[in-house]
PDB file of C-alpha atoms in Angstrom:
ATOM      1  CA  UNK J   1       9.584  30.615  28.640  1.00 93.00           C
ATOM      2  CA  UNK J   2       5.717  29.657  27.902  1.00 93.00           C
ATOM      3  CA  UNK J   3       5.438  25.529  28.886  1.00 92.00           C
ATOM      4  CA  UNK J   4       4.193  22.989  26.802  1.00 86.00           C
ATOM      5  CA  UNK J   5       1.510  20.485  28.227  1.00 89.00           C
ATOM      6  CA  UNK J   6       2.490  17.684  26.174  1.00 90.00           C
ATOM      7  CA  UNK J   7       1.817  16.011  22.561  1.00 92.00           C
ATOM      8  CA  UNK J   8      -2.117  16.328  21.538  1.00 95.00           C
ATOM      9  CA  UNK J   9      -1.668  14.895  18.113  1.00 96.00           C
ATOM     10  CA  UNK J  10       0.467  12.449  16.337  1.00 96.00           C
ATOM     11  CA  UNK J  11      -0.231  12.068  12.535  1.00 97.00           C
ATOM     12  CA  UNK J  12       0.209   9.217  10.323  1.00 98.00           C
ATOM     13  CA  UNK J  13      -0.231   9.497   6.350  1.00 98.00           C
ATOM     14  CA  UNK J  14      -2.077   6.353   4.718  1.00 98.00           C
ATOM     15  CA  UNK J  15      -2.264   5.115   1.077  1.00 97.00           C
ATOM     16  CA  UNK J  16      -5.682   3.479   1.390  1.00 97.00           C
ATOM     17  CA  UNK J  17      -8.291   5.294   4.190  1.00 98.00           C
ATOM     18  CA  UNK J  18     -10.279   2.124   4.069  1.00 97.00           C
ATOM     19  CA  UNK J  19      -7.686  -1.006   4.698  1.00 98.00           C
ATOM     20  CA  UNK J  20      -6.151   1.798   7.538  1.00 98.00           C
ATOM     21  CA  UNK J  21      -9.210   2.494   9.503  1.00 98.00           C
ATOM     22  CA  UNK J  22      -9.696  -1.419   9.195  1.00 98.00           C
ATOM     23  CA  UNK J  23      -6.464  -1.654  10.784  1.00 98.00           C
ATOM     24  CA  UNK J  24      -6.689   0.841  13.714  1.00 98.00           C
ATOM     25  CA  UNK J  25     -10.137  -0.264  14.543  1.00 98.00           C
ATOM     26  CA  UNK J  26     -10.600  -3.791  14.161  1.00 97.00           C
ATOM     27  CA  UNK J  27      -6.361  -4.657  14.936  1.00 98.00           C
ATOM     28  CA  UNK J  28      -5.564  -1.796  17.459  1.00 98.00           C
ATOM     29  CA  UNK J  29      -9.440  -1.090  18.896  1.00 97.00           C
ATOM     30  CA  UNK J  30      -9.521   2.526  18.194  1.00 97.00           C
ATOM     31  CA  UNK J  31     -12.983   4.704  18.143  1.00 96.00           C
ATOM     32  CA  UNK J  32     -13.274   7.491  15.936  1.00 97.00           C
ATOM     33  CA  UNK J  33     -13.997  10.709  16.699  1.00 95.00           C
ATOM     34  CA  UNK J  34     -14.824  11.774  13.228  1.00 96.00           C
ATOM     35  CA  UNK J  35     -13.891  10.743   9.661  1.00 96.00           C
ATOM     36  CA  UNK J  36     -14.038  11.696   6.287  1.00 93.00           C
ATOM     37  CA  UNK J  37     -12.508  10.767   2.749  1.00 91.00           C
ATOM     38  CA  UNK J  38      -9.187  12.309   3.674  1.00 93.00           C
ATOM     39  CA  UNK J  39      -9.061  11.880   7.430  1.00 96.00           C
ATOM     40  CA  UNK J  40     -10.027  10.139  10.332  1.00 98.00           C
ATOM     41  CA  UNK J  41      -9.216  10.718  14.096  1.00 98.00           C
ATOM     42  CA  UNK J  42      -8.752   8.314  16.875  1.00 98.00           C
ATOM     43  CA  UNK J  43      -9.017   8.470  20.517  1.00 97.00           C
ATOM     44  CA  UNK J  44      -5.579   7.139  21.399  1.00 96.00           C
ATOM     45  CA  UNK J  45      -5.862   6.880  25.037  1.00 94.00           C
ATOM     46  CA  UNK J  46      -4.474   9.616  27.785  1.00 91.00           C
ATOM     47  CA  UNK J  47      -6.040  12.256  25.996  1.00 93.00           C
ATOM     48  CA  UNK J  48      -4.113  11.842  22.968  1.00 96.00           C
ATOM     49  CA  UNK J  49      -5.403  11.980  19.263  1.00 98.00           C
ATOM     50  CA  UNK J  50      -3.613   9.729  16.427  1.00 98.00           C
ATOM     51  CA  UNK J  51      -4.756  11.636  13.074  1.00 98.00           C
ATOM     52  CA  UNK J  52      -4.633   9.512   9.646  1.00 98.00           C
ATOM     53  CA  UNK J  53      -4.553  11.493   6.347  1.00 98.00           C
ATOM     54  CA  UNK J  54      -4.673  10.047   3.192  1.00 97.00           C
ATOM     55  CA  UNK J  55      -1.525  10.930   1.279  1.00 97.00           C
ATOM     56  CA  UNK J  56      -1.610  13.876  -0.892  1.00 96.00           C
ATOM     57  CA  UNK J  57      -5.588  14.798   0.313  1.00 94.00           C
ATOM     58  CA  UNK J  58      -4.432  17.799   2.756  1.00 93.00           C
ATOM     59  CA  UNK J  59      -1.867  19.629   0.197  1.00 95.00           C
ATOM     60  CA  UNK J  60      -4.510  22.349   0.127  1.00 93.00           C
ATOM     61  CA  UNK J  61      -5.636  24.687   2.667  1.00 94.00           C
ATOM     62  CA  UNK J  62      -8.955  23.309   4.752  1.00 89.00           C
ATOM     63  CA  UNK J  63     -11.614  26.683   5.318  1.00 92.00           C
ATOM     64  CA  UNK J  64     -13.849  25.211   8.037  1.00 90.00           C
ATOM     65  CA  UNK J  65     -17.506  25.801   8.250  1.00 91.00           C
ATOM     66  CA  UNK J  66     -18.960  28.812   9.782  1.00 92.00           C
ATOM     67  CA  UNK J  67     -15.890  30.836  10.162  1.00 91.00           C
ATOM     68  CA  UNK J  68     -14.149  28.464  12.216  1.00 92.00           C
ATOM     69  CA  UNK J  69     -10.857  29.169  10.680  1.00 96.00           C
ATOM     70  CA  UNK J  70      -8.307  27.643   8.133  1.00 95.00           C
ATOM     71  CA  UNK J  71      -6.144  24.593   8.723  1.00 94.00           C
ATOM     72  CA  UNK J  72      -2.479  24.982   6.346  1.00 95.00           C
ATOM     73  CA  UNK J  73      -1.488  22.411   4.141  1.00 95.00           C
ATOM     74  CA  UNK J  74       0.465  19.415   4.989  1.00 96.00           C
ATOM     75  CA  UNK J  75       1.559  15.965   3.809  1.00 95.00           C
ATOM     76  CA  UNK J  76       4.033  13.363   4.358  1.00 94.00           C
ATOM     77  CA  UNK J  77       5.261  10.006   2.679  1.00 93.00           C
ATOM     78  CA  UNK J  78       7.285   6.984   3.984  1.00 93.00           C
ATOM     79  CA  UNK J  79       7.534   4.935   6.825  1.00 95.00           C
ATOM     80  CA  UNK J  80       7.406   6.495  10.189  1.00 97.00           C
ATOM     81  CA  UNK J  81       7.080   5.498  13.736  1.00 97.00           C
ATOM     82  CA  UNK J  82       4.901   5.724  16.955  1.00 97.00           C
ATOM     83  CA  UNK J  83       4.189   4.456  20.104  1.00 97.00           C
ATOM     84  CA  UNK J  84       1.165   3.700  22.015  1.00 97.00           C
ATOM     85  CA  UNK J  85       1.612   3.779  25.798  1.00 97.00           C
ATOM     86  CA  UNK J  86       0.245   0.283  27.541  1.00 97.00           C
ATOM     87  CA  UNK J  87       0.016  -0.985  30.959  1.00 97.00           C
ATOM     88  CA  UNK J  88       2.567  -3.401  31.733  1.00 97.00           C
ATOM     89  CA  UNK J  89       0.052  -6.286  32.484  1.00 97.00           C
ATOM     90  CA  UNK J  90      -1.284  -5.782  28.921  1.00 97.00           C
ATOM     91  CA  UNK J  91       1.861  -6.505  27.411  1.00 97.00           C
ATOM     92  CA  UNK J  92       1.321 -10.299  26.659  1.00 97.00           C
ATOM     93  CA  UNK J  93      -2.743  -9.669  25.956  1.00 97.00           C
ATOM     94  CA  UNK J  94      -1.444  -7.176  22.986  1.00 98.00           C
ATOM     95  CA  UNK J  95       0.896  -9.550  21.827  1.00 97.00           C
ATOM     96  CA  UNK J  96      -1.481 -12.079  21.491  1.00 97.00           C
ATOM     97  CA  UNK J  97      -4.404  -9.999  19.839  1.00 97.00           C
ATOM     98  CA  UNK J  98      -1.711  -9.049  17.229  1.00 98.00           C
ATOM     99  CA  UNK J  99      -0.654 -12.939  16.640  1.00 97.00           C
ATOM    100  CA  UNK J 100      -4.323 -13.842  15.965  1.00 97.00           C
ATOM    101  CA  UNK J 101      -4.598 -10.760  13.706  1.00 97.00           C
ATOM    102  CA  UNK J 102      -1.519 -12.429  11.839  1.00 97.00           C
ATOM    103  CA  UNK J 103       0.537  -9.197  12.615  1.00 98.00           C
ATOM    104  CA  UNK J 104       4.125 -10.062  12.849  1.00 98.00           C
ATOM    105  CA  UNK J 105       6.305  -8.699  15.804  1.00 98.00           C
ATOM    106  CA  UNK J 106       9.490  -7.432  14.177  1.00 98.00           C
ATOM    107  CA  UNK J 107      11.566  -6.482  17.329  1.00 98.00           C
ATOM    108  CA  UNK J 108      11.141  -6.571  21.221  1.00 97.00           C
ATOM    109  CA  UNK J 109      13.186  -4.610  23.324  1.00 98.00           C
ATOM    110  CA  UNK J 110      13.661  -4.786  27.192  1.00 98.00           C
ATOM    111  CA  UNK J 111      14.708  -1.082  28.267  1.00 98.00           C
ATOM    112  CA  UNK J 112      17.257  -0.431  31.110  1.00 97.00           C
ATOM    113  CA  UNK J 113      14.310   1.486  32.881  1.00 97.00           C
ATOM    114  CA  UNK J 114      12.126  -1.797  32.871  1.00 97.00           C
ATOM    115  CA  UNK J 115       9.744  -0.914  30.084  1.00 98.00           C
ATOM    116  CA  UNK J 116       9.644  -3.109  27.274  1.00 98.00           C
ATOM    117  CA  UNK J 117       8.217  -2.521  23.520  1.00 98.00           C
ATOM    118  CA  UNK J 118       6.741  -4.435  20.655  1.00 98.00           C
ATOM    119  CA  UNK J 119       7.694  -3.564  17.232  1.00 98.00           C
ATOM    120  CA  UNK J 120       5.129  -4.275  14.660  1.00 98.00           C
ATOM    121  CA  UNK J 121       4.009  -2.512  11.420  1.00 98.00           C
ATOM    122  CA  UNK J 122       0.311  -1.185   9.759  1.00 98.00           C
ATOM    123  CA  UNK J 123      -0.517  -1.614   6.566  1.00 98.00           C
ATOM    124  CA  UNK J 124       1.122   1.343   5.212  1.00 98.00           C
ATOM    125  CA  UNK J 125       4.523  -0.040   6.644  1.00 98.00           C
ATOM    126  CA  UNK J 126       4.646   2.469   9.430  1.00 98.00           C
ATOM    127  CA  UNK J 127       6.904   1.163  12.493  1.00 98.00           C
ATOM    128  CA  UNK J 128       4.053   1.040  15.876  1.00 98.00           C
ATOM    129  CA  UNK J 129       5.101   0.163  19.116  1.00 98.00           C
ATOM    130  CA  UNK J 130       3.433  -0.906  22.230  1.00 98.00           C
ATOM    131  CA  UNK J 131       5.347   0.611  25.329  1.00 97.00           C
ATOM    132  CA  UNK J 132       5.009  -0.364  29.021  1.00 98.00           C
ATOM    133  CA  UNK J 133       6.201   2.126  31.129  1.00 98.00           C
ATOM    134  CA  UNK J 134       9.930   2.221  32.080  1.00 98.00           C
ATOM    135  CA  UNK J 135      11.044   3.074  28.434  1.00 97.00           C
ATOM    136  CA  UNK J 136      11.724   6.904  29.297  1.00 96.00           C
ATOM    137  CA  UNK J 137      12.563   8.822  32.262  1.00 95.00           C
ATOM    138  CA  UNK J 138       9.193  10.846  31.703  1.00 94.00           C
ATOM    139  CA  UNK J 139       7.457   7.345  31.141  1.00 94.00           C
TER     140      UNK J 139
END
């Protein structure tokens, strides 16, 4: 059986790219690798990439320049969930940052392995989580 090395990309579908970019850049502090009117790619830390796609804008095959290939169609709607890994020492600072931006903390969990999670929403209603080590056996 060939081995998987991890999840490289996570995608969220958004209804307003300008609003989503403002949130992920100003509140979450992410830096875009590349962007256009239909998507934005962010360095999400640890070698992972967060992709934001404008809902409905990726329903057709994308033909890349210079014979690089194609990306098949995809799309999504509705509120989803994703978690960002953070250090234990960063939890309080993140909570202060979210509060200072008017972001409501919707939930807090203290996991049996010692990890903690804070839950909040982005402007599209996706449930975002900040999780410290001790949430999963692998983290």
